[in-house]
PDB file of C-alpha atoms and ligand atoms in Angstrom:
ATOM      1  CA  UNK J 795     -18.707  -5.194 -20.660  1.00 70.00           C
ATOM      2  CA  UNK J 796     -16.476  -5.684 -17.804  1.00 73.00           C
ATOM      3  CA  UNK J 797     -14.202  -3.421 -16.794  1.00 80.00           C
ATOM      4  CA  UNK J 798     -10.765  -3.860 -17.132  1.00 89.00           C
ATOM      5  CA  UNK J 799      -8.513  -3.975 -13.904  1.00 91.00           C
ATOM      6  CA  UNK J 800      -4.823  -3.537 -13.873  1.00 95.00           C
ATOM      7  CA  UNK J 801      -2.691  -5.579 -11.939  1.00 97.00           C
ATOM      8  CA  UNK J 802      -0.084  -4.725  -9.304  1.00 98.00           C
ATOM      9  CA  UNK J 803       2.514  -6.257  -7.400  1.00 98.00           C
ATOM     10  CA  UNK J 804       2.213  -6.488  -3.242  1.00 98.00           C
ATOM     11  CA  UNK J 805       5.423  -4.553  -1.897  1.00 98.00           C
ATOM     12  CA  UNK J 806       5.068  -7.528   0.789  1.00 98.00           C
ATOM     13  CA  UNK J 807       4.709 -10.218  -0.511  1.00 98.00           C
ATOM     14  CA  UNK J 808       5.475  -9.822  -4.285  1.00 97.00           C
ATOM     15  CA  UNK J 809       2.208 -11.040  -5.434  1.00 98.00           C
ATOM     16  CA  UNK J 810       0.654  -9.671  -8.494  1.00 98.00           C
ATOM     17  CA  UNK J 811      -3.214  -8.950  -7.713  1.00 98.00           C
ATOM     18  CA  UNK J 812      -5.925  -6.736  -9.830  1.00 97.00           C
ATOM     19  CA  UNK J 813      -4.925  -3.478  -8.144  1.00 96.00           C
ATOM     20  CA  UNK J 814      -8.592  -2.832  -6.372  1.00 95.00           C
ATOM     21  CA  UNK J 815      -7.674  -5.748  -4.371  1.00 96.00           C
ATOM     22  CA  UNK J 816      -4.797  -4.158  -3.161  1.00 98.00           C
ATOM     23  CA  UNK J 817      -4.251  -0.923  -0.476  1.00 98.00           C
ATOM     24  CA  UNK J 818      -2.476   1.708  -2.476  1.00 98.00           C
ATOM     25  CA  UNK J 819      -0.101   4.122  -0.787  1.00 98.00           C
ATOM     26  CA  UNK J 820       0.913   7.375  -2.614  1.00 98.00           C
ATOM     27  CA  UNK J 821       3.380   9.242  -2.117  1.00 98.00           C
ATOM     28  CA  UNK J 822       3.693  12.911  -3.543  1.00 97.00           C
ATOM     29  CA  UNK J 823       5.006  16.696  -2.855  1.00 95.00           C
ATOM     30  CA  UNK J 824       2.885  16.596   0.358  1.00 95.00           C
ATOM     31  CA  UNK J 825       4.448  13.486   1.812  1.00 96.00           C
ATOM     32  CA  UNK J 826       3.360   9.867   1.730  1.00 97.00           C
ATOM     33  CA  UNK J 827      -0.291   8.805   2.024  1.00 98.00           C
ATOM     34  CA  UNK J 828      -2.699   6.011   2.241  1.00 98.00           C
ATOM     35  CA  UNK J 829      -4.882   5.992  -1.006  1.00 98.00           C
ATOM     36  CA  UNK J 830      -7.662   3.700  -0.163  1.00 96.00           C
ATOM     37  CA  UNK J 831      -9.642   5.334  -3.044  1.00 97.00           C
ATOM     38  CA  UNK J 832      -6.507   4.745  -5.148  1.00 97.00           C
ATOM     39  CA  UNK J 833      -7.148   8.214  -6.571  1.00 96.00           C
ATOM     40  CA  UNK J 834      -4.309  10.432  -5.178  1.00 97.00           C
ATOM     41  CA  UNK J 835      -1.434  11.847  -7.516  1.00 97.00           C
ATOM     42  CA  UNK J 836       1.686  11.096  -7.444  1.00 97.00           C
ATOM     43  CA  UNK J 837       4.231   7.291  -7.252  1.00 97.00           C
ATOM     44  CA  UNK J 838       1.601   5.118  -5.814  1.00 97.00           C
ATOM     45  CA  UNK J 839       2.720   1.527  -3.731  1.00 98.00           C
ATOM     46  CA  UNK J 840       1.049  -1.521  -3.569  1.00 98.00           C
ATOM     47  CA  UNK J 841      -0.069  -3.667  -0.525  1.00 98.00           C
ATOM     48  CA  UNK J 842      -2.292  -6.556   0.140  1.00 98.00           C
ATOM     49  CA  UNK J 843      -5.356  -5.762   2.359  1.00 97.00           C
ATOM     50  CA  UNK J 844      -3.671  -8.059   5.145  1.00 96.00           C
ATOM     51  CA  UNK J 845      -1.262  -7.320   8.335  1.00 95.00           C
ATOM     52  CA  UNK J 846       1.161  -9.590   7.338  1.00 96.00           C
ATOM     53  CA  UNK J 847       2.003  -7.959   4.231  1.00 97.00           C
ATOM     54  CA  UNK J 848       2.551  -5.215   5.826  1.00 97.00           C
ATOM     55  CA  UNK J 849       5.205  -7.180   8.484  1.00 97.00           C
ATOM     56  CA  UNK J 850       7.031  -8.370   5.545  1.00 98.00           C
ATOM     57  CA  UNK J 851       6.429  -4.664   3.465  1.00 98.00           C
ATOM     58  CA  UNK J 852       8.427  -3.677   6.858  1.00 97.00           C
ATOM     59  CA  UNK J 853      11.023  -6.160   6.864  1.00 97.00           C
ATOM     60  CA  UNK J 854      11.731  -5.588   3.638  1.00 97.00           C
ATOM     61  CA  UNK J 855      11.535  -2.125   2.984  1.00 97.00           C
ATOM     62  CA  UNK J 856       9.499  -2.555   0.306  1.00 98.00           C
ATOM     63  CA  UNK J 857       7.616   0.500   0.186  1.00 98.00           C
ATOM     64  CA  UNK J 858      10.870   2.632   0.757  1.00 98.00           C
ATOM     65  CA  UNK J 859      12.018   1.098  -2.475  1.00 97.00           C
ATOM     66  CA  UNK J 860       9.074   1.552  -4.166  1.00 97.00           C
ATOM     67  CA  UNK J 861       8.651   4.880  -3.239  1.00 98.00           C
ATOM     68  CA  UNK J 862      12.016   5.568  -3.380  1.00 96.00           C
ATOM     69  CA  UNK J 863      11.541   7.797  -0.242  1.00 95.00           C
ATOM     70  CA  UNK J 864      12.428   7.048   3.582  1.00 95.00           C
ATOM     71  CA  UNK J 865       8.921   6.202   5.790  1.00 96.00           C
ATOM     72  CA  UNK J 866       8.723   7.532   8.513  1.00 94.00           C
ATOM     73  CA  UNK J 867       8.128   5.335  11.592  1.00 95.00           C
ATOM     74  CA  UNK J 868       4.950   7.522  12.280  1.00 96.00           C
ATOM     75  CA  UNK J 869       3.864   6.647   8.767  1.00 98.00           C
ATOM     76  CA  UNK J 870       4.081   2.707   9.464  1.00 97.00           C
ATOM     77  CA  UNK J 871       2.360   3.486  13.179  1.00 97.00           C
ATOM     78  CA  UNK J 872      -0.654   4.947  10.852  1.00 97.00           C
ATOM     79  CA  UNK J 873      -0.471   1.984   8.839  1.00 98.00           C
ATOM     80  CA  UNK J 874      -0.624  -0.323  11.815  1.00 97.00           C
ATOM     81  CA  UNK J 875      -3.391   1.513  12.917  1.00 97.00           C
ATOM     82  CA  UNK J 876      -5.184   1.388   9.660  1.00 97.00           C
ATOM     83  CA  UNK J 877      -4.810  -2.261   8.875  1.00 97.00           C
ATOM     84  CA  UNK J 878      -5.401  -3.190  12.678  1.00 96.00           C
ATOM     85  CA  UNK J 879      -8.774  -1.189  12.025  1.00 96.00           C
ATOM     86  CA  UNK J 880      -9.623  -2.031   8.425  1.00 95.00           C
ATOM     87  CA  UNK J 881      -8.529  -5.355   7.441  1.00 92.00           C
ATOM     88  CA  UNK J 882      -9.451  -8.021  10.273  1.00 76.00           C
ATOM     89  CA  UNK J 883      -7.790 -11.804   9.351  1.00 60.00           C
TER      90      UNK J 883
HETATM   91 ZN1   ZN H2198       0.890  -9.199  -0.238  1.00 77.14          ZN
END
């Protein structure tokens, strides 16, 4: 039987994908993370695995309003980093 996948929406660019498409950042009592096992507790956000998502994420403050927390410009740095890294297109 196949397994069933919920769907998300991209905090870039509104797209709703099955959610293991999709980078998940959590955010928790410990601060905000990236979840790339989607397994962390907490409010989790929802990003396509591309570097233009995360421009427009930026631009719109779209995980801030997710989250409903401030990010840290360190935070999106990491994030850079991690899609620079991770998710070559
Ligand atoms: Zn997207």
């Amino acid at each position: 039987m196949q397994k069933y996948i919920p769907n998300r929406k991209c905090v870039g660019c509104q797209e709703v994908k099955p959610k293991n498409q999709l980078l998940r950042i959590a955010k928790n009592d410990r601060g905000v993370f990236i979840d790339e096992k989607q397994r962390l507790p907490g409010r989790g956000a929802y990003l396509c695995k591309k570097a233009e998502c995360l421009h427009l994420a930026k631009k719109k403050k779209g995980l801030e309003r997710s989250l409903k927390v401030t990010i840290p410009k360190e935070f999106y740095d990491l994030l850079d980093k991690f899609f620079a890294e991770n998710y070559k297109n």
